[in-house]
Short mmCIF file of C-alpha atoms in Angstrom, two decimals:
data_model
loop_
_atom_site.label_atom_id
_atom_site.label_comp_id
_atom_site.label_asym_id
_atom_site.label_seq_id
_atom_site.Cartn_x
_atom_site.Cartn_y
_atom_site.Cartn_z
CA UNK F 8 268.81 114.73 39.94
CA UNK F 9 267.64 118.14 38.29
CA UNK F 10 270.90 120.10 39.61
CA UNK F 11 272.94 117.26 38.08
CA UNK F 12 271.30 117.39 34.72
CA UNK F 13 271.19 121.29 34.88
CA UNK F 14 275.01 120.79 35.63
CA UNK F 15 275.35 118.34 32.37
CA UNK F 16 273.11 120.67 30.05
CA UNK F 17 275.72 123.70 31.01
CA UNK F 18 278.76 121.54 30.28
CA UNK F 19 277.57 119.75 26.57
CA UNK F 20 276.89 123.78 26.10
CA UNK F 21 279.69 125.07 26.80
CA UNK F 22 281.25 122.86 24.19
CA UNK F 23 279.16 123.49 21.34
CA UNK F 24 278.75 127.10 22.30
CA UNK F 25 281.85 128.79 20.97
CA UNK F 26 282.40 126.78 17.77
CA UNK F 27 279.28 127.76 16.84
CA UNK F 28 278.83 131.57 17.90
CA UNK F 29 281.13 132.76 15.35
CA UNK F 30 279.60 131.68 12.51
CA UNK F 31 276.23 132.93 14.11
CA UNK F 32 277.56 136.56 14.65
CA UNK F 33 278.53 136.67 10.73
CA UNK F 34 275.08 136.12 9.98
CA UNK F 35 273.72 138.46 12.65
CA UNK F 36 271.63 135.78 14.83
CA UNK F 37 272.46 138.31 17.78
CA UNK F 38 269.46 136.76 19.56
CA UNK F 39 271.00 133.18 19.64
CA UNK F 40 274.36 134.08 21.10
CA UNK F 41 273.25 136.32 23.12
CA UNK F 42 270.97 133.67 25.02
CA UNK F 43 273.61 131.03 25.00
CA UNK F 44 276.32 133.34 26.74
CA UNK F 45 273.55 134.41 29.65
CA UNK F 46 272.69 130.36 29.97
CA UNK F 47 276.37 129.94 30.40
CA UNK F 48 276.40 133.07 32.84
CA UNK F 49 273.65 131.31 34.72
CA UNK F 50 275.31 128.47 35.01
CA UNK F 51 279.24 129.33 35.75
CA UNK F 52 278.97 133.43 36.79
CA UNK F 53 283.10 133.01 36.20
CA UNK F 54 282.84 131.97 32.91
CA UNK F 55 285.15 134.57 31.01
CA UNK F 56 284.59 133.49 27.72
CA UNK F 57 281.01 133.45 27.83
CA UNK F 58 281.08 137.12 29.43
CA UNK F 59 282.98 138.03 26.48
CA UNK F 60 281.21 136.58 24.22
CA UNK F 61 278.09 138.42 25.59
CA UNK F 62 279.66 141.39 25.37
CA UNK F 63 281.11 141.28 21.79
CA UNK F 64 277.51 139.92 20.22
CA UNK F 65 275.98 142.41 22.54
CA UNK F 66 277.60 145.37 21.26
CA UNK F 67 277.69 143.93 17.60
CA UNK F 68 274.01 144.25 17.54
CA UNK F 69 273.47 147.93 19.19
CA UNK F 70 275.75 148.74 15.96
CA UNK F 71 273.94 146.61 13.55
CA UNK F 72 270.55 147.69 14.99
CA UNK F 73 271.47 150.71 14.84
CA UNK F 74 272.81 151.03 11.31
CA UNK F 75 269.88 149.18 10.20
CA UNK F 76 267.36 151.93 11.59
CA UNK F 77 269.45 154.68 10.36
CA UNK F 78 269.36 153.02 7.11
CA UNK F 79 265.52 152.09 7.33
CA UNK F 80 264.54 155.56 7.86
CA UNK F 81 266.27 157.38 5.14
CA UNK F 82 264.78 155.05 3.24
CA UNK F 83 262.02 155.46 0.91
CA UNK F 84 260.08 151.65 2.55
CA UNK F 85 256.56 152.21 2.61
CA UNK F 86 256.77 150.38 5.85
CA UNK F 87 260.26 151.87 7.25
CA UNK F 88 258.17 152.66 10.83
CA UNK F 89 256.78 149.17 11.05
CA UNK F 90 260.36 147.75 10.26
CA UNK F 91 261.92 150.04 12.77
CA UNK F 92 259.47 149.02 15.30
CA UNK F 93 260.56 145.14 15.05
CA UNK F 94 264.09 146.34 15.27
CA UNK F 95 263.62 148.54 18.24
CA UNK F 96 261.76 145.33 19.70
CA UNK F 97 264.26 142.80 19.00
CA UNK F 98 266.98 145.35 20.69
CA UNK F 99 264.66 145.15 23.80
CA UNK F 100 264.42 141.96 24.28
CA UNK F 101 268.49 141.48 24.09
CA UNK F 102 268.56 144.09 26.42
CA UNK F 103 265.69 142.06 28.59
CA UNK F 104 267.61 139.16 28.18
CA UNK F 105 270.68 140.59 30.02
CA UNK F 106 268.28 142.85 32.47
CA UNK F 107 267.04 139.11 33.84
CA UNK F 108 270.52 137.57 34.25
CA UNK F 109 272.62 139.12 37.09
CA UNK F 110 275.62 137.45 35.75
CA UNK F 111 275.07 139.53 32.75
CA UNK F 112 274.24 142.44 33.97
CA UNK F 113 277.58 143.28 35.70
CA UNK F 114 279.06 142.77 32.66
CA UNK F 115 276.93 145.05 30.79
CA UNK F 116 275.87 147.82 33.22
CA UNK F 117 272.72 149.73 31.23
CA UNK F 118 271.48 147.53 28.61
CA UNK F 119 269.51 149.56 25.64
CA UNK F 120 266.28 150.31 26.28
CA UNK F 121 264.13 151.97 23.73
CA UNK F 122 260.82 153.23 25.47
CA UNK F 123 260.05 156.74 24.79
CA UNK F 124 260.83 156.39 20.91
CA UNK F 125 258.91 153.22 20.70
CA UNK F 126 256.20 155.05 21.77
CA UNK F 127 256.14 157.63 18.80
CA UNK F 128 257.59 154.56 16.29
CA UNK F 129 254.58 152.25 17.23
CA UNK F 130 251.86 155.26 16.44
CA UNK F 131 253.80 156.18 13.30
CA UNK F 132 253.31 152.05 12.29
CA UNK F 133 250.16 152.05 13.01
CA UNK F 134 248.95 154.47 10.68
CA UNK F 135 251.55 153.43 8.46
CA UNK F 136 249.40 150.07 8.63
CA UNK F 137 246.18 151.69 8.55
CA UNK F 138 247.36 153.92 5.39
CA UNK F 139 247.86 150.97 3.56
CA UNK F 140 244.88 148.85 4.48
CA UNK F 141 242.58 151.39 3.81
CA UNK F 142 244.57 152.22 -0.06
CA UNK F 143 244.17 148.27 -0.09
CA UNK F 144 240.60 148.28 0.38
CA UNK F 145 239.90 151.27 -1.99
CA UNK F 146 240.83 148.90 -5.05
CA UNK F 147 238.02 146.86 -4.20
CA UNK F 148 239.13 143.25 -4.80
CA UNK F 149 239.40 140.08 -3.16
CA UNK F 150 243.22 140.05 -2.85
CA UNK F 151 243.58 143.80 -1.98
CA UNK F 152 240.97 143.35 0.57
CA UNK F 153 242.73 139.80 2.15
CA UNK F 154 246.00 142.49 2.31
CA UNK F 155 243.93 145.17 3.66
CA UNK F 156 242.54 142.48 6.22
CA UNK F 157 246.37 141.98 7.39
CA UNK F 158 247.58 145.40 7.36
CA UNK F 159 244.38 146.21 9.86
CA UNK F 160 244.90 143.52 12.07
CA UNK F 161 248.36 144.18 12.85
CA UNK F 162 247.87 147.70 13.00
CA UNK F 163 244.79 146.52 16.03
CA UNK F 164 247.52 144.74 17.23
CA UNK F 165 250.07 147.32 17.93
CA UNK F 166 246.69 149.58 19.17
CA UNK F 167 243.35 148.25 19.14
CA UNK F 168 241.57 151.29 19.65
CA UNK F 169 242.79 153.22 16.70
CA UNK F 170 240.20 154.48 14.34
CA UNK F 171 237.91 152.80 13.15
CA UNK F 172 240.29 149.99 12.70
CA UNK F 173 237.82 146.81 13.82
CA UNK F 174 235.23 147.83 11.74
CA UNK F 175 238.01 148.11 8.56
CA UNK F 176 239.28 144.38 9.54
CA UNK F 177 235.61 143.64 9.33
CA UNK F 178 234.69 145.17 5.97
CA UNK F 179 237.80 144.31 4.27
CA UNK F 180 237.22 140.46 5.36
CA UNK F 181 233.52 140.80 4.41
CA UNK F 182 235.16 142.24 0.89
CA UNK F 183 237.36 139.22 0.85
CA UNK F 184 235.19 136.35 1.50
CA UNK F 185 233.30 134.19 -1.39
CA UNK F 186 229.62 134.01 -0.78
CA UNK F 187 227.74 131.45 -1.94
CA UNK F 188 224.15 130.82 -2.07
CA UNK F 189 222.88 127.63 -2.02
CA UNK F 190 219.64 127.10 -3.57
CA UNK F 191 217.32 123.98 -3.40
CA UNK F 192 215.83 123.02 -6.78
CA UNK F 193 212.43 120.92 -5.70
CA UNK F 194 212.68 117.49 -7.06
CA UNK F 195 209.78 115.98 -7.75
CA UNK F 196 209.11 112.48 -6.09
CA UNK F 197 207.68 109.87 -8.14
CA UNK F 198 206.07 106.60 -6.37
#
């Protein structure tokens, strides 16, 4: 019963799959068509069109990735390194998605990997991050703290042992939060 439905999902797919993929390349969802032509891959290895499908979108986004990094870092973002980090991580996980799929991965013989540069990108975001939590903090109010409070925690997130980082997530939230004392006023009780 599962192999038949499998069989069923693969063949409504197939359908809707290249009507669709076009438009979805023009608007660089990379991601989408790339996963459709590997399920297709999984499910007919012979599929031509899917294989080149996967191998147009896939090389349309090492050039858009690409260009987009190239652009980011000539760029004068206060955040170019944590931008260029999520587009060095999105590349990856094409390339994963194609590493995972055997069908795919005669078809594209040495997916992109980036893994010595993300290295050195993910240090330079994190004290990209910390930079600007700690210049968020400095202004000392509420809403600069609540943004230093998310520039530190994604910074911990990319490397938890940087700095002094969990003690800035918990002074800037400390900064952040409303206090409120409560104080009884003693009523007086009358029989």
């Amino acid at each position: 019963m599962t192999k038949n439905l499998f069989v069923l999902l693969c063949l409504v797919g197939l359908f809707t799959c290249c009507s669709t993929n076009k438009g979805l390349l023009k608007k660089h969802n990379y991601a989408k068509v790339i996963n459709e032509a590997t399920f297709h891959l999984s499910c007919n290895a012979n599929d031509h069109r899917a294989g080149f499908l996967l191998q147009k979108a896939y090389s349309e986004a090492l050039i858009y990735y690409q260009n987009e990094i190239d652009s980011i870092l000539t760029s004068k973002d206060p955040f170019k390194w944590t931008t260029t980090l999520q587009l060095m991580q999105q590349t990856n996980d094409l390339s994963d998605e194609i590493l995972y799929n055997s069908a795919a991965l005669q078809l594209i013989c040495d997916p992109k990997i980036y893994t010595n540069e993300l290295f050195e990108v993910n240090e330079r975001a994190v004290t990209e991050l910390y930079g600007a939590g700690v210049y968020s903090l400095s202004l000392h109010t509420k809403q600069k703290a609540k943004e230093a409070w998310y520039y530190f925690t994604k910074a911990a997130k990319l490397h938890s042992g940087y700095k002094d980082v969990i003690l800035k997530i918990q002074e800037s939230k400390d900064l952040a939060t409303y206090k409120v004392i409560i104080d009884s006023v003693p009523a007086h009780i009358q029989y």
